[in-house]
Amino acid sequence: MNPYSPQPRSTPQFFLQSALSFGAAAVGVGAGIIYLPVDLWIRAFLGLGLLYVITSTFTLAKCVRDRQEDALAAEAAQNYQQIPIWNGEQPVPRA
């Protein structure tokens, strides 16, 4: 019996590029807010806005990922139910 092994969705290089891009964007906007020639309370407001956008982005990305995984799991369950069982052996899920 061959165990099911899912294929990775992205390469480590793409993950590294995404992490570096996110870090550069967050640091760049943060530095821009710090060196903005305005009062401290305006910089604090913009900094809180930046943190809110970052946390909202993480939450949205997690929700999108969860919905995609749920759709894949539902499809795999549907495929698993359609595989006939012969001689009492357990079926191998299709990829």
PDB file of C-alpha atoms in Angstrom:
ATOM      1  CA  MET A   1       0.000   0.000   0.000  1.00  0.00           C
ATOM      2  CA  ASN A   2       1.439   3.361  -1.012  1.00  0.00           C
ATOM      3  CA  PRO A   3       0.975   6.114   1.580  1.00  0.00           C
ATOM      4  CA  TYR A   4      -0.386   9.392   0.303  1.00  0.00           C
ATOM      5  CA  SER A   5       2.209  12.163   0.360  1.00  0.00           C
ATOM      6  CA  PRO A   6       1.017  15.648  -0.603  1.00  0.00           C
ATOM      7  CA  GLN A   7       3.140  17.821  -2.851  1.00  0.00           C
ATOM      8  CA  PRO A   8       4.468  21.080  -1.365  1.00  0.00           C
ATOM      9  CA  ARG A   9       2.604  24.128  -2.628  1.00  0.00           C
ATOM     10  CA  SER A  10       5.593  26.452  -2.833  1.00  0.00           C
ATOM     11  CA  THR A  11       9.360  26.202  -2.864  1.00  0.00           C
ATOM     12  CA  PRO A  12      11.598  27.299   0.023  1.00  0.00           C
ATOM     13  CA  GLN A  13      13.031  29.998  -2.255  1.00  0.00           C
ATOM     14  CA  PHE A  14       9.575  31.483  -2.837  1.00  0.00           C
ATOM     15  CA  PHE A  15       8.903  31.451   0.914  1.00  0.00           C
ATOM     16  CA  LEU A  16      12.221  33.222   1.571  1.00  0.00           C
ATOM     17  CA  GLN A  17      11.488  35.809  -1.120  1.00  0.00           C
ATOM     18  CA  SER A  18       8.046  36.454   0.351  1.00  0.00           C
ATOM     19  CA  ALA A  19       9.404  36.812   3.890  1.00  0.00           C
ATOM     20  CA  LEU A  20      12.174  39.189   2.786  1.00  0.00           C
ATOM     21  CA  SER A  21       9.743  41.256   0.724  1.00  0.00           C
ATOM     22  CA  PHE A  22       7.350  41.529   3.657  1.00  0.00           C
ATOM     23  CA  GLY A  23      10.175  42.520   5.999  1.00  0.00           C
ATOM     24  CA  ALA A  24      11.511  45.148   3.610  1.00  0.00           C
ATOM     25  CA  ALA A  25       8.050  46.650   3.125  1.00  0.00           C
ATOM     26  CA  ALA A  26       7.278  46.752   6.858  1.00  0.00           C
ATOM     27  CA  VAL A  27      10.678  48.260   7.737  1.00  0.00           C
ATOM     28  CA  GLY A  28      10.461  50.780   4.886  1.00  0.00           C
ATOM     29  CA  VAL A  29       7.019  52.030   5.847  1.00  0.00           C
ATOM     30  CA  GLY A  30       7.975  52.030   9.543  1.00  0.00           C
ATOM     31  CA  ALA A  31      11.094  54.110   8.833  1.00  0.00           C
ATOM     32  CA  GLY A  32       9.034  56.461   6.688  1.00  0.00           C
ATOM     33  CA  ILE A  33       6.606  56.975   9.548  1.00  0.00           C
ATOM     34  CA  ILE A  34       9.413  57.539  12.069  1.00  0.00           C
ATOM     35  CA  TYR A  35      11.166  60.163   9.937  1.00  0.00           C
ATOM     36  CA  LEU A  36       7.976  61.897   8.804  1.00  0.00           C
ATOM     37  CA  PRO A  37       8.194  65.611   9.741  1.00  0.00           C
ATOM     38  CA  VAL A  38       4.962  65.710  11.773  1.00  0.00           C
ATOM     39  CA  ASP A  39       3.966  65.641  15.437  1.00  0.00           C
ATOM     40  CA  LEU A  40       4.487  62.550  17.546  1.00  0.00           C
ATOM     41  CA  TRP A  41       0.768  61.761  17.862  1.00  0.00           C
ATOM     42  CA  ILE A  42       0.378  61.675  14.077  1.00  0.00           C
ATOM     43  CA  ARG A  43       3.327  59.262  13.792  1.00  0.00           C
ATOM     44  CA  ALA A  44       1.830  57.109  16.561  1.00  0.00           C
ATOM     45  CA  PHE A  45      -1.513  57.025  14.738  1.00  0.00           C
ATOM     46  CA  LEU A  46       0.155  56.015  11.469  1.00  0.00           C
ATOM     47  CA  GLY A  47       2.227  53.375  13.284  1.00  0.00           C
ATOM     48  CA  LEU A  48      -0.899  51.852  14.839  1.00  0.00           C
ATOM     49  CA  GLY A  49      -2.542  51.897  11.421  1.00  0.00           C
ATOM     50  CA  LEU A  50       0.469  50.044   9.973  1.00  0.00           C
ATOM     51  CA  LEU A  51       0.276  47.394  12.719  1.00  0.00           C
ATOM     52  CA  TYR A  52      -3.452  46.962  12.100  1.00  0.00           C
ATOM     53  CA  VAL A  53      -2.890  46.468   8.359  1.00  0.00           C
ATOM     54  CA  ILE A  54      -0.146  43.896   9.036  1.00  0.00           C
ATOM     55  CA  THR A  55      -2.258  41.860  11.480  1.00  0.00           C
ATOM     56  CA  SER A  56      -5.274  42.047   9.167  1.00  0.00           C
ATOM     57  CA  THR A  57      -3.131  40.778   6.298  1.00  0.00           C
ATOM     58  CA  PHE A  58      -1.999  37.766   8.331  1.00  0.00           C
ATOM     59  CA  THR A  59      -5.583  37.005   9.350  1.00  0.00           C
ATOM     60  CA  LEU A  60      -6.862  37.252   5.770  1.00  0.00           C
ATOM     61  CA  ALA A  61      -4.031  35.058   4.459  1.00  0.00           C
ATOM     62  CA  LYS A  62      -4.841  32.423   7.095  1.00  0.00           C
ATOM     63  CA  CYS A  63      -8.544  32.475   6.206  1.00  0.00           C
ATOM     64  CA  VAL A  64      -7.815  32.102   2.479  1.00  0.00           C
ATOM     65  CA  ARG A  65      -5.412  29.231   3.180  1.00  0.00           C
ATOM     66  CA  ASP A  66      -7.942  27.486   5.434  1.00  0.00           C
ATOM     67  CA  ARG A  67     -10.680  27.749   2.796  1.00  0.00           C
ATOM     68  CA  GLN A  68      -8.375  26.282   0.148  1.00  0.00           C
ATOM     69  CA  GLU A  69      -7.382  23.416   2.453  1.00  0.00           C
ATOM     70  CA  ASP A  70     -11.043  22.757   3.301  1.00  0.00           C
ATOM     71  CA  ALA A  71     -11.908  22.577  -0.403  1.00  0.00           C
ATOM     72  CA  LEU A  72      -9.045  20.147  -1.030  1.00  0.00           C
ATOM     73  CA  ALA A  73     -10.057  18.001   1.951  1.00  0.00           C
ATOM     74  CA  ALA A  74     -13.672  17.890   0.765  1.00  0.00           C
ATOM     75  CA  GLU A  75     -12.544  16.861  -2.721  1.00  0.00           C
ATOM     76  CA  ALA A  76     -10.253  14.172  -1.282  1.00  0.00           C
ATOM     77  CA  ALA A  77     -13.090  12.852   0.881  1.00  0.00           C
ATOM     78  CA  GLN A  78     -15.393  12.753  -2.140  1.00  0.00           C
ATOM     79  CA  ASN A  79     -12.774  10.860  -4.158  1.00  0.00           C
ATOM     80  CA  TYR A  80     -12.148   8.481  -1.257  1.00  0.00           C
ATOM     81  CA  GLN A  81     -15.853   7.625  -1.020  1.00  0.00           C
ATOM     82  CA  GLN A  82     -16.030   6.825  -4.747  1.00  0.00           C
ATOM     83  CA  ILE A  83     -13.176   4.283  -4.721  1.00  0.00           C
ATOM     84  CA  PRO A  84     -14.534   0.727  -4.678  1.00  0.00           C
ATOM     85  CA  ILE A  85     -13.281  -1.713  -2.050  1.00  0.00           C
ATOM     86  CA  TRP A  86     -12.157  -5.058  -3.467  1.00  0.00           C
ATOM     87  CA  ASN A  87     -11.450  -8.152  -1.383  1.00  0.00           C
ATOM     88  CA  GLY A  88     -11.778  -6.207   1.858  1.00  0.00           C
ATOM     89  CA  GLU A  89      -8.666  -4.108   1.177  1.00  0.00           C
ATOM     90  CA  GLN A  90      -8.625  -0.451   2.044  1.00  0.00           C
ATOM     91  CA  PRO A  91      -8.398   1.865  -0.993  1.00  0.00           C
ATOM     92  CA  VAL A  92      -5.479   4.180  -1.607  1.00  0.00           C
ATOM     93  CA  PRO A  93      -6.584   7.841  -1.967  1.00  0.00           C
ATOM     94  CA  ARG A  94      -5.989   9.363  -5.375  1.00  0.00           C
ATOM     95  CA  ALA A  95      -3.824  12.462  -5.603  1.00  0.00           C
TER      96      ALA A  95
END
